[in-house]
Short mmCIF file of C-alpha atoms (C1' of nucleotides) in Angstrom, two decimals:
data_model
loop_
_atom_site.label_atom_id
_atom_site.label_comp_id
_atom_site.label_asym_id
_atom_site.label_seq_id
_atom_site.Cartn_x
_atom_site.Cartn_y
_atom_site.Cartn_z
CA MET N 333 -38.09 72.71 -97.18
CA ALA N 334 -35.25 70.59 -95.97
CA ARG N 335 -34.41 68.19 -93.20
CA PRO N 336 -35.75 69.17 -89.77
CA ILE N 337 -33.78 71.47 -87.51
CA LEU N 338 -32.08 69.68 -84.64
CA HIS N 339 -29.98 72.62 -83.44
CA ASN N 340 -32.87 74.24 -81.62
CA ASP N 341 -33.21 76.11 -78.37
CA ASP N 342 -33.35 72.89 -76.38
CA VAL N 343 -29.95 71.83 -77.69
CA ARG N 344 -28.67 75.33 -77.05
CA ALA N 345 -29.82 75.18 -73.45
CA GLN N 346 -28.31 71.75 -72.96
CA LEU N 347 -24.97 72.85 -74.44
CA LEU N 348 -24.95 75.82 -72.09
CA GLU N 349 -25.73 73.61 -69.14
CA GLU N 350 -23.06 71.05 -69.98
CA ALA N 351 -20.50 73.78 -70.65
CA ALA N 352 -21.20 75.40 -67.29
CA ALA N 353 -21.03 72.04 -65.54
CA LEU N 354 -17.70 71.16 -67.14
CA VAL N 355 -16.23 74.57 -66.36
CA ALA N 356 -17.34 74.24 -62.76
CA ALA N 357 -16.02 70.70 -62.48
CA ARG N 358 -12.68 70.93 -64.28
CA GLY N 359 -11.95 74.61 -64.89
CA VAL N 360 -12.15 76.48 -68.13
CA ALA N 361 -8.74 75.34 -69.31
CA ALA N 362 -9.70 71.67 -69.27
CA VAL N 363 -12.93 71.76 -71.25
CA SER N 364 -12.98 71.16 -75.00
CA LEU N 365 -15.75 71.73 -77.48
CA ARG N 366 -15.69 68.02 -78.28
CA ASP N 367 -16.33 67.19 -74.62
CA ILE N 368 -19.14 69.70 -74.32
CA ALA N 369 -20.79 68.51 -77.53
CA ALA N 370 -20.48 64.87 -76.54
CA ALA N 371 -21.97 65.56 -73.10
CA ALA N 372 -24.90 67.27 -74.79
CA GLY N 373 -25.34 64.42 -77.26
CA THR N 374 -24.54 66.43 -80.35
CA SER N 375 -21.56 67.53 -82.41
CA THR N 376 -19.27 70.57 -82.29
CA THR N 377 -21.12 71.93 -85.31
CA ALA N 378 -24.04 72.68 -83.00
CA ILE N 379 -21.85 75.02 -80.95
CA TYR N 380 -20.91 76.96 -84.06
CA SER N 381 -24.42 77.18 -85.43
CA LEU N 382 -25.99 78.08 -82.07
CA PHE N 383 -23.29 80.26 -80.48
CA GLY N 384 -20.65 81.04 -83.08
CA GLY N 385 -17.65 79.48 -81.38
CA LYS N 386 -16.01 78.74 -78.08
CA GLN N 387 -15.67 82.39 -77.13
CA GLU N 388 -19.37 83.09 -77.51
CA LEU N 389 -20.35 79.90 -75.70
CA LEU N 390 -18.14 80.86 -72.76
CA THR N 391 -19.54 84.38 -72.82
CA ALA N 392 -22.98 82.84 -72.45
CA VAL N 393 -21.70 80.76 -69.52
CA VAL N 394 -20.23 83.90 -67.95
CA ASP N 395 -23.46 85.85 -68.48
CA ASP N 396 -25.40 83.08 -66.75
CA GLY N 397 -22.86 83.29 -63.95
CA PHE N 398 -23.47 87.00 -63.57
CA VAL N 399 -27.21 86.39 -63.43
CA SER N 400 -26.75 83.86 -60.64
CA PHE N 401 -24.33 86.16 -58.84
CA ALA N 402 -26.73 89.09 -59.21
CA ALA N 403 -29.54 87.02 -57.70
CA SER N 404 -27.36 86.15 -54.74
CA GLN N 405 -26.46 89.82 -54.25
CA SER N 406 -30.06 91.01 -54.61
CA GLU N 407 -31.17 88.49 -52.03
CA ALA N 408 -28.62 89.81 -49.54
CA ALA N 409 -29.17 93.50 -50.34
CA PRO N 410 -31.95 94.14 -47.81
CA ASP N 411 -29.66 93.02 -44.98
CA GLY N 412 -27.11 95.76 -45.66
CA LEU N 413 -23.55 96.19 -46.79
CA LEU N 414 -21.96 93.59 -44.53
CA ALA N 415 -24.43 90.96 -45.71
CA LEU N 416 -23.64 91.89 -49.30
CA GLY N 417 -19.94 91.46 -48.63
CA ARG N 418 -20.43 88.06 -47.04
CA ALA N 419 -22.74 86.92 -49.84
CA TYR N 420 -20.12 88.10 -52.35
CA ARG N 421 -17.51 85.81 -50.86
CA ARG N 422 -19.90 82.92 -50.37
CA TRP N 423 -20.95 82.92 -54.02
CA ALA N 424 -17.33 83.17 -55.20
CA LEU N 425 -16.20 80.25 -53.04
CA GLU N 426 -19.14 78.18 -54.26
CA HIS N 427 -18.27 78.90 -57.90
CA PRO N 428 -14.48 79.30 -57.96
CA SER N 429 -13.82 78.51 -61.61
CA LEU N 430 -16.76 80.53 -62.81
CA TYR N 431 -15.96 83.51 -60.59
CA SER N 432 -12.44 83.53 -61.94
CA LEU N 433 -13.66 83.37 -65.51
CA MET N 434 -16.12 86.18 -64.84
CA PHE N 435 -13.79 88.65 -63.16
CA THR N 436 -10.30 87.87 -64.36
CA GLY N 437 -10.78 89.37 -67.79
CA SER N 438 -8.67 88.62 -70.81
CA LEU N 439 -5.31 88.71 -69.05
CA GLY N 440 -5.44 85.54 -67.03
CA THR N 441 -7.56 83.36 -69.22
CA TYR N 442 -6.47 81.66 -72.38
CA ILE N 443 -9.60 82.76 -74.21
CA ASP N 444 -11.33 86.11 -74.10
CA CYS N 445 -15.02 85.79 -73.19
CA PRO N 446 -16.10 89.21 -71.88
CA PRO N 447 -19.57 89.39 -70.32
CA THR N 448 -22.38 91.37 -71.82
CA PRO N 449 -21.74 94.79 -70.20
CA GLU N 450 -25.28 95.29 -69.01
CA VAL N 451 -25.47 91.85 -67.38
CA ALA N 452 -22.17 92.41 -65.57
CA SER N 453 -23.02 95.88 -64.31
CA ASP N 454 -26.41 94.70 -63.05
CA ALA N 455 -24.63 92.20 -60.83
CA ILE N 456 -22.48 94.84 -59.17
CA THR N 457 -25.24 97.38 -58.79
CA PRO N 458 -26.47 96.18 -55.36
CA LEU N 459 -23.02 96.63 -53.86
CA LEU N 460 -22.57 100.08 -55.39
CA THR N 461 -26.07 101.10 -54.35
CA ALA N 462 -25.48 100.03 -50.77
CA VAL N 463 -22.23 101.99 -50.67
CA SER N 464 -23.89 105.12 -52.01
CA GLY N 465 -26.76 104.78 -49.57
CA GLY N 466 -24.42 104.29 -46.64
CA LEU N 467 -22.42 107.36 -47.55
CA ALA N 468 -25.55 109.45 -47.95
CA ALA N 469 -26.85 108.27 -44.57
CA ILE N 470 -23.92 109.91 -42.79
CA SER N 471 -23.66 112.85 -45.20
CA SER N 472 -20.17 111.75 -46.19
CA THR N 473 -18.17 114.00 -48.45
CA GLU N 474 -16.28 111.08 -50.01
CA PRO N 475 -16.98 110.59 -53.74
CA PRO N 476 -19.32 107.55 -53.88
CA SER N 477 -17.72 106.06 -56.96
CA ALA N 478 -14.28 106.06 -55.34
CA VAL N 479 -15.56 104.42 -52.15
CA ALA N 480 -17.59 101.95 -54.17
CA GLY N 481 -14.46 101.06 -56.13
CA ALA N 482 -12.48 100.66 -52.94
CA VAL N 483 -15.09 98.37 -51.39
CA TRP N 484 -15.46 96.32 -54.55
CA GLY N 485 -11.69 96.02 -54.81
CA GLN N 486 -11.48 94.92 -51.18
CA VAL N 487 -13.91 92.04 -51.48
CA HIS N 488 -12.77 91.06 -54.96
CA GLY N 489 -9.12 91.04 -53.96
CA LEU N 490 -9.61 88.96 -50.84
CA VAL N 491 -11.68 86.45 -52.74
CA GLY N 492 -9.09 86.35 -55.52
CA LEU N 493 -6.20 85.70 -53.15
CA GLU N 494 -8.18 83.04 -51.34
CA LEU N 495 -9.15 81.30 -54.58
CA ALA N 496 -5.53 81.47 -55.78
CA ASN N 497 -4.47 79.72 -52.58
CA ALA N 498 -2.22 82.60 -51.66
CA PRO N 499 -0.57 81.90 -48.31
CA LEU N 500 -1.54 84.14 -45.39
CA PRO N 501 0.99 83.39 -42.67
CA GLY N 502 -0.50 83.25 -39.22
CA GLY N 503 -4.13 83.68 -40.17
CA THR N 504 -7.04 82.55 -42.29
CA TRP N 505 -8.72 84.33 -45.15
CA THR N 506 -11.97 84.07 -43.23
CA GLN N 507 -10.44 86.18 -40.46
CA ALA N 508 -8.98 88.64 -42.94
CA TYR N 509 -12.31 88.95 -44.68
CA GLU N 510 -14.22 89.78 -41.51
CA THR N 511 -11.49 92.20 -40.46
CA ALA N 512 -11.72 93.89 -43.86
CA LEU N 513 -15.50 94.25 -43.65
CA GLN N 514 -15.24 95.86 -40.21
CA GLY N 515 -12.43 98.07 -41.50
CA ILE N 516 -14.58 99.27 -44.37
CA VAL N 517 -17.28 100.29 -41.93
CA ARG N 518 -14.76 102.23 -39.80
CA ALA N 519 -13.08 103.84 -42.80
CA TYR N 520 -16.11 105.11 -44.69
CA PHE N 521 -19.37 104.64 -42.85
CA GLU N 522 -18.85 106.14 -39.37
CA MET N 523 -19.13 109.89 -38.95
CA MET S 534 32.83 61.92 -74.71
CA ALA S 535 30.21 63.13 -77.10
CA ARG S 536 29.25 66.22 -79.02
CA PRO S 537 29.52 69.49 -77.06
CA ILE S 538 26.67 70.73 -74.94
CA LEU S 539 24.73 73.56 -76.52
CA HIS S 540 21.87 73.62 -74.02
CA ASN S 541 23.90 75.49 -71.42
CA ASP S 542 23.09 78.21 -68.94
CA ASP S 543 23.40 80.90 -71.58
CA VAL S 544 20.68 79.29 -73.67
CA ARG S 545 18.64 78.83 -70.53
CA ALA S 546 18.93 82.51 -69.70
CA GLN S 547 18.05 83.52 -73.22
CA LEU S 548 15.00 81.24 -73.28
CA LEU S 549 13.87 82.77 -70.00
CA GLU S 550 14.36 86.28 -71.35
CA GLU S 551 12.51 85.59 -74.59
CA ALA S 552 9.69 83.82 -72.74
CA ALA S 553 9.27 86.77 -70.38
CA ALA S 554 9.35 89.22 -73.27
CA LEU S 555 6.72 87.30 -75.22
CA VAL S 556 4.48 86.96 -72.17
CA ALA S 557 4.77 90.68 -71.52
CA ALA S 558 4.13 91.57 -75.16
CA ARG S 559 1.32 89.19 -76.09
CA GLY S 560 0.05 87.60 -72.89
CA VAL S 561 0.64 84.08 -71.70
CA ALA S 562 -2.13 82.58 -73.82
CA ALA S 563 -0.52 83.70 -77.08
CA VAL S 564 3.00 82.37 -76.62
CA SER S 565 4.01 78.96 -77.90
CA LEU S 566 7.11 76.94 -77.18
CA ARG S 567 8.00 77.08 -80.87
CA ASP S 568 7.90 80.88 -80.79
CA ILE S 569 10.04 81.07 -77.66
CA ALA S 570 12.58 78.59 -79.00
CA ALA S 571 12.77 80.37 -82.36
CA ALA S 572 13.27 83.74 -80.67
CA ALA S 573 16.11 82.24 -78.65
CA GLY S 574 17.63 80.66 -81.74
CA THR S 575 17.19 77.08 -80.61
CA SER S 576 14.60 74.31 -80.69
CA THR S 577 11.81 73.29 -78.37
CA THR S 578 13.99 70.41 -77.19
CA ALA S 579 16.10 72.95 -75.33
CA ILE S 580 13.09 73.95 -73.23
CA TYR S 581 12.50 70.34 -72.23
CA SER S 582 16.15 69.62 -71.42
CA LEU S 583 16.68 72.90 -69.54
CA PHE S 584 13.33 73.40 -67.83
CA GLY S 585 11.26 70.26 -68.21
CA GLY S 586 8.31 71.71 -70.10
CA LYS S 587 6.13 74.73 -70.55
CA GLN S 588 4.88 74.70 -67.00
CA GLU S 589 8.36 74.86 -65.49
CA LEU S 590 9.51 77.51 -67.96
CA LEU S 591 6.56 79.69 -67.00
CA THR S 592 7.22 79.04 -63.32
CA ALA S 593 10.71 80.40 -63.89
CA VAL S 594 9.22 83.44 -65.61
CA VAL S 595 6.86 83.92 -62.67
CA ASP S 596 9.68 83.55 -60.16
CA ASP S 597 11.67 86.21 -62.01
CA GLY S 598 8.57 88.37 -61.86
CA PHE S 599 8.35 87.96 -58.11
CA VAL S 600 12.02 88.91 -57.78
CA SER S 601 11.43 92.10 -59.76
CA PHE S 602 8.27 92.82 -57.78
CA ALA S 603 10.09 92.20 -54.51
CA ALA S 604 12.81 94.66 -55.52
CA SER S 605 10.21 97.29 -56.27
CA GLN S 606 8.55 96.71 -52.90
CA SER S 607 11.84 96.75 -51.00
CA GLU S 608 12.78 100.01 -52.64
CA ALA S 609 9.52 101.60 -51.50
CA ALA S 610 9.54 100.06 -48.02
CA PRO S 611 11.49 102.85 -46.25
CA ASP S 612 8.85 105.36 -47.31
CA GLY S 613 6.08 103.62 -45.43
CA LEU S 614 2.86 101.75 -46.09
CA LEU S 615 1.30 104.25 -48.48
CA ALA S 616 4.42 104.21 -50.64
CA LEU S 617 4.32 100.40 -50.63
CA GLY S 618 0.73 100.49 -51.77
CA ARG S 619 1.47 102.90 -54.59
CA ALA S 620 4.52 100.92 -55.69
CA TYR S 621 2.39 97.77 -55.65
CA ARG S 622 -0.02 99.27 -58.17
CA ARG S 623 2.70 100.88 -60.27
CA TRP S 624 4.55 97.59 -60.73
CA ALA S 625 1.33 95.74 -61.56
CA LEU S 626 0.28 98.28 -64.20
CA GLU S 627 3.75 98.16 -65.72
CA HIS S 628 3.65 94.35 -65.96
CA PRO S 629 -0.04 93.50 -66.46
CA SER S 630 0.32 90.09 -68.08
CA LEU S 631 3.03 89.01 -65.70
CA TYR S 632 1.17 90.26 -62.62
CA SER S 633 -1.87 88.34 -63.72
CA LEU S 634 0.17 85.18 -64.26
CA MET S 635 1.81 85.59 -60.86
CA PHE S 636 -1.26 86.18 -58.73
CA THR S 637 -4.17 84.58 -60.53
CA GLY S 638 -3.21 81.04 -59.67
CA SER S 639 -4.36 77.98 -61.48
CA LEU S 640 -7.99 79.00 -61.83
CA GLY S 641 -7.78 81.72 -64.42
CA THR S 642 -4.84 80.56 -66.45
CA TYR S 643 -4.81 77.75 -68.92
CA ILE S 644 -1.61 76.31 -67.49
CA ASP S 645 -0.62 75.91 -63.88
CA CYS S 646 2.73 77.53 -63.12
CA PRO S 647 2.82 78.16 -59.36
CA PRO S 648 5.74 80.23 -58.07
CA THR S 649 8.39 78.84 -55.80
CA PRO S 650 6.76 79.46 -52.40
CA GLU S 651 9.78 81.13 -50.84
CA VAL S 652 10.24 83.51 -53.76
CA ALA S 653 6.59 84.51 -53.66
CA SER S 654 6.44 85.03 -49.90
CA ASP S 655 9.62 87.13 -49.98
CA ALA S 656 7.89 89.52 -52.36
CA ILE S 657 4.96 90.10 -50.01
CA THR S 658 7.03 90.36 -46.86
CA PRO S 659 7.63 94.14 -47.07
CA LEU S 660 3.90 94.80 -47.12
CA LEU S 661 3.21 92.44 -44.24
CA THR S 662 6.11 93.86 -42.25
CA ALA S 663 4.90 97.42 -42.74
CA VAL S 664 1.41 96.44 -41.61
CA SER S 665 2.72 94.72 -38.49
CA GLY S 666 4.96 97.67 -37.68
CA GLY S 667 2.13 100.15 -38.15
CA LEU S 668 -0.15 98.16 -35.85
CA ALA S 669 2.55 97.89 -33.19
CA ALA S 670 3.20 101.62 -33.36
CA ILE S 671 -0.30 102.36 -32.15
CA SER S 672 -0.53 99.30 -29.90
CA SER S 673 -3.43 97.99 -31.94
CA THR S 674 -5.21 94.90 -30.72
CA GLU S 675 -6.10 93.77 -34.22
CA PRO S 676 -4.45 90.48 -35.27
CA PRO S 677 -1.64 91.51 -37.64
CA SER S 678 -2.17 88.63 -40.03
CA ALA S 679 -5.82 89.51 -40.51
CA VAL S 680 -5.07 93.20 -41.15
CA ALA S 681 -2.19 92.27 -43.44
CA GLY S 682 -4.54 90.03 -45.39
CA ALA S 683 -7.12 92.79 -45.62
CA VAL S 684 -4.56 95.30 -46.88
CA TRP S 685 -3.09 92.84 -49.35
CA GLY S 686 -6.57 91.97 -50.57
CA GLN S 687 -7.42 95.66 -50.96
CA VAL S 688 -4.48 96.53 -53.21
CA HIS S 689 -4.59 93.22 -55.08
CA GLY S 690 -8.29 93.52 -55.76
CA LEU S 691 -8.16 97.09 -57.02
CA VAL S 692 -5.27 96.25 -59.30
CA GLY S 693 -7.07 93.15 -60.54
CA LEU S 694 -10.26 95.03 -61.37
CA GLU S 695 -8.29 97.76 -63.10
CA LEU S 696 -6.30 95.25 -65.15
CA ALA S 697 -9.49 93.41 -66.06
CA ASN S 698 -10.92 96.69 -67.37
CA ALA S 699 -13.83 96.45 -64.98
CA PRO S 700 -16.07 99.50 -65.37
CA LEU S 701 -16.22 101.92 -62.45
CA PRO S 702 -19.14 104.22 -63.21
CA GLY S 703 -18.50 107.83 -62.32
CA GLY S 704 -14.88 107.52 -61.28
CA THR S 705 -11.39 106.30 -62.05
CA TRP S 706 -9.46 103.45 -60.50
CA THR S 707 -6.75 105.93 -59.62
CA GLN S 708 -9.26 107.80 -57.45
CA ALA S 709 -10.54 104.57 -55.94
CA TYR S 710 -6.99 103.44 -55.20
CA GLU S 711 -6.09 106.61 -53.33
CA THR S 712 -9.39 106.53 -51.47
CA ALA S 713 -8.69 102.94 -50.47
CA LEU S 714 -5.21 103.74 -49.19
CA GLN S 715 -6.55 106.57 -47.06
CA GLY S 716 -9.34 104.30 -45.88
CA ILE S 717 -6.84 101.68 -44.77
CA VAL S 718 -5.03 104.25 -42.68
CA ARG S 719 -8.29 105.34 -41.03
CA ALA S 720 -9.51 101.80 -40.49
CA TYR S 721 -6.43 100.25 -38.92
CA PHE S 722 -3.65 102.73 -38.22
CA GLU S 723 -5.23 105.55 -36.27
CA MET S 724 -5.79 105.15 -32.55
"C1'" DA G 723 40.03 56.19 -89.39
"C1'" DT G 724 36.48 53.91 -87.01
"C1'" DC G 725 33.47 53.00 -83.03
"C1'" DG G 726 30.66 54.33 -79.28
"C1'" DT G 727 28.43 57.64 -76.74
"C1'" DT G 728 26.21 61.81 -76.02
"C1'" DT G 729 23.51 65.72 -77.70
"C1'" DC G 730 19.97 67.98 -79.99
"C1'" DA G 731 17.17 69.44 -84.26
"C1'" DT G 732 13.66 67.38 -86.89
"C1'" DA G 733 9.75 64.82 -87.40
"C1'" DA G 734 5.81 62.34 -85.55
"C1'" DC G 735 1.77 62.15 -82.35
"C1'" DA G 736 -2.42 63.33 -79.90
"C1'" DT G 737 -5.43 67.04 -79.08
"C1'" DC G 738 -7.31 71.54 -79.68
"C1'" DG G 739 -10.49 75.21 -82.17
"C1'" DT G 740 -12.26 75.81 -86.50
"C1'" DT G 741 -13.75 74.98 -91.33
"C1'" DA G 742 -14.93 72.14 -95.39
"C1'" DT G 743 -17.40 68.30 -97.17
"C1'" DG G 744 -20.80 65.29 -98.26
"C1'" DA G 745 -24.52 62.38 -96.74
"C1'" DA G 746 -29.23 62.60 -94.70
"C1'" DA G 747 -33.99 64.39 -94.63
"C1'" DG G 748 -37.87 66.64 -96.01
"C1'" DC G 749 -40.88 69.27 -99.80
"C1'" DG G 750 -42.47 70.21 -104.50
"C1'" DT G 751 -42.94 68.63 -108.94
"C1'" DT G 752 -43.83 65.15 -112.33
"C1'" DA Z 1342 -44.08 56.83 -106.49
"C1'" DA Z 1343 -39.82 58.81 -107.85
"C1'" DC Z 1344 -36.80 62.21 -108.80
"C1'" DG Z 1345 -34.57 66.75 -107.85
"C1'" DC Z 1346 -33.73 70.76 -104.96
"C1'" DT Z 1347 -32.71 72.72 -100.76
"C1'" DT Z 1348 -31.47 72.75 -96.11
"C1'" DT Z 1349 -29.21 70.69 -92.13
"C1'" DC Z 1350 -25.67 68.66 -89.55
"C1'" DA Z 1351 -22.23 64.79 -88.32
"C1'" DT Z 1352 -17.85 63.52 -89.98
"C1'" DA Z 1353 -13.52 64.45 -91.70
"C1'" DA Z 1354 -9.86 67.59 -92.73
"C1'" DC Z 1355 -6.75 71.59 -91.49
"C1'" DG Z 1356 -3.43 74.31 -89.05
"C1'" DA Z 1357 -1.43 74.91 -84.53
"C1'" DT Z 1358 -0.16 73.39 -79.93
"C1'" DG Z 1359 2.51 70.72 -76.12
"C1'" DT Z 1360 5.06 66.74 -75.90
"C1'" DT Z 1361 7.71 62.60 -77.24
"C1'" DA Z 1362 10.35 59.64 -80.46
"C1'" DT Z 1363 13.88 59.31 -83.87
"C1'" DG Z 1364 17.98 59.63 -86.10
"C1'" DA Z 1365 21.74 62.46 -87.61
"C1'" DA Z 1366 25.73 65.20 -85.91
"C1'" DA Z 1367 29.87 65.79 -83.04
"C1'" DC Z 1368 33.33 64.60 -80.15
"C1'" DG Z 1369 36.90 61.20 -77.29
"C1'" DA Z 1370 38.83 56.70 -77.24
"C1'" DT Z 1371 40.77 52.97 -79.56
#
DNA sequence: ATCGTTTCATAACATCGTTATGAAAGCGTT
DNA sequence: AACGCTTTCATAACGATGTTATGAAACGAT
């Protein structure tokens, strides 16, 4: 054989952890492969042999983000749609850089790191399920996918504006968020 | 005196035009100062003497974007809130890269180019005004700023998910957008 | 015509993602 | 035990980027 393998799963896990920590701390634009490798005590070659490149490493970071987000949503699911909406915002505000990287897509970011489709859709499923269940409970005739899209867009958009520090004259985003959640209930879930 | 000034307002305007065109065509991540300067028939020095750097050039591009967006909103304003909402989406889908650069903020982009606050707030004013007027017309007790934030978040979020190519199983974003607009009317503007 | 000043294109620099290179480390054979 | 073969990976090199330094070009004043 040859010299022993150092680029093993432990190094892979540590690279992932350091990459996620640096993204969370400084934003995706400010992290370099050299920084990540140095923080993990290895060289940039490890990133290429274990992930393939920066794009794939960031995709792994994003996938981990979706797993964490999905766990947060699943935990809130039993408490209903409003709880899901509040947990959605709470997770996003706790992970601003990561949320942005996860949901902004290729347009806003300087590198394209799309999530694994299945991982991403799993994270949104609780919200969509709650919407469908709520519509069924009142025998609504609205198409569930359209209402689910509207609700998702509502929470995503408010979180996005808040994270972007968009100015809301005369009010707070917390107020707007609660108003929006109540509005969703009135618009779609009362017969 | 000295040699004549070549970095004049004409060159400035042409740099701005080429920068906007390249952002629209290839996205902000794929445009370099060398490309912009070459397209404008000058050197990168012109960007530094006329704007200050890449960040300020992109801020100028974003400000121009807000002016165009504001014109689109003002044109739709007389036709009411639903028309404003549809014009909002239409402009965003026609200028996806620019919309993303304008509204994503520093988190998603690799360079921070915040708009001039006044220019940005002018662009949103028609929407906020229409919301306030609609609430007053029915003597609603909802705080206008909170409802305005909710409405803004609704249209912004749906546009953002659509631009990010987020999957909406079983439906289209066009359907979801129309459903959301009708939902807003039911939630806030019917007594 | 020459000097001095101003202007700006070119070249240099540090840093980035990525790739090439060559030394290090183990195994099999002698 | 020593050499060779193969595999592995840290270092160095490469092209490109934003930014800054440099020095030539272009004019008015003398």
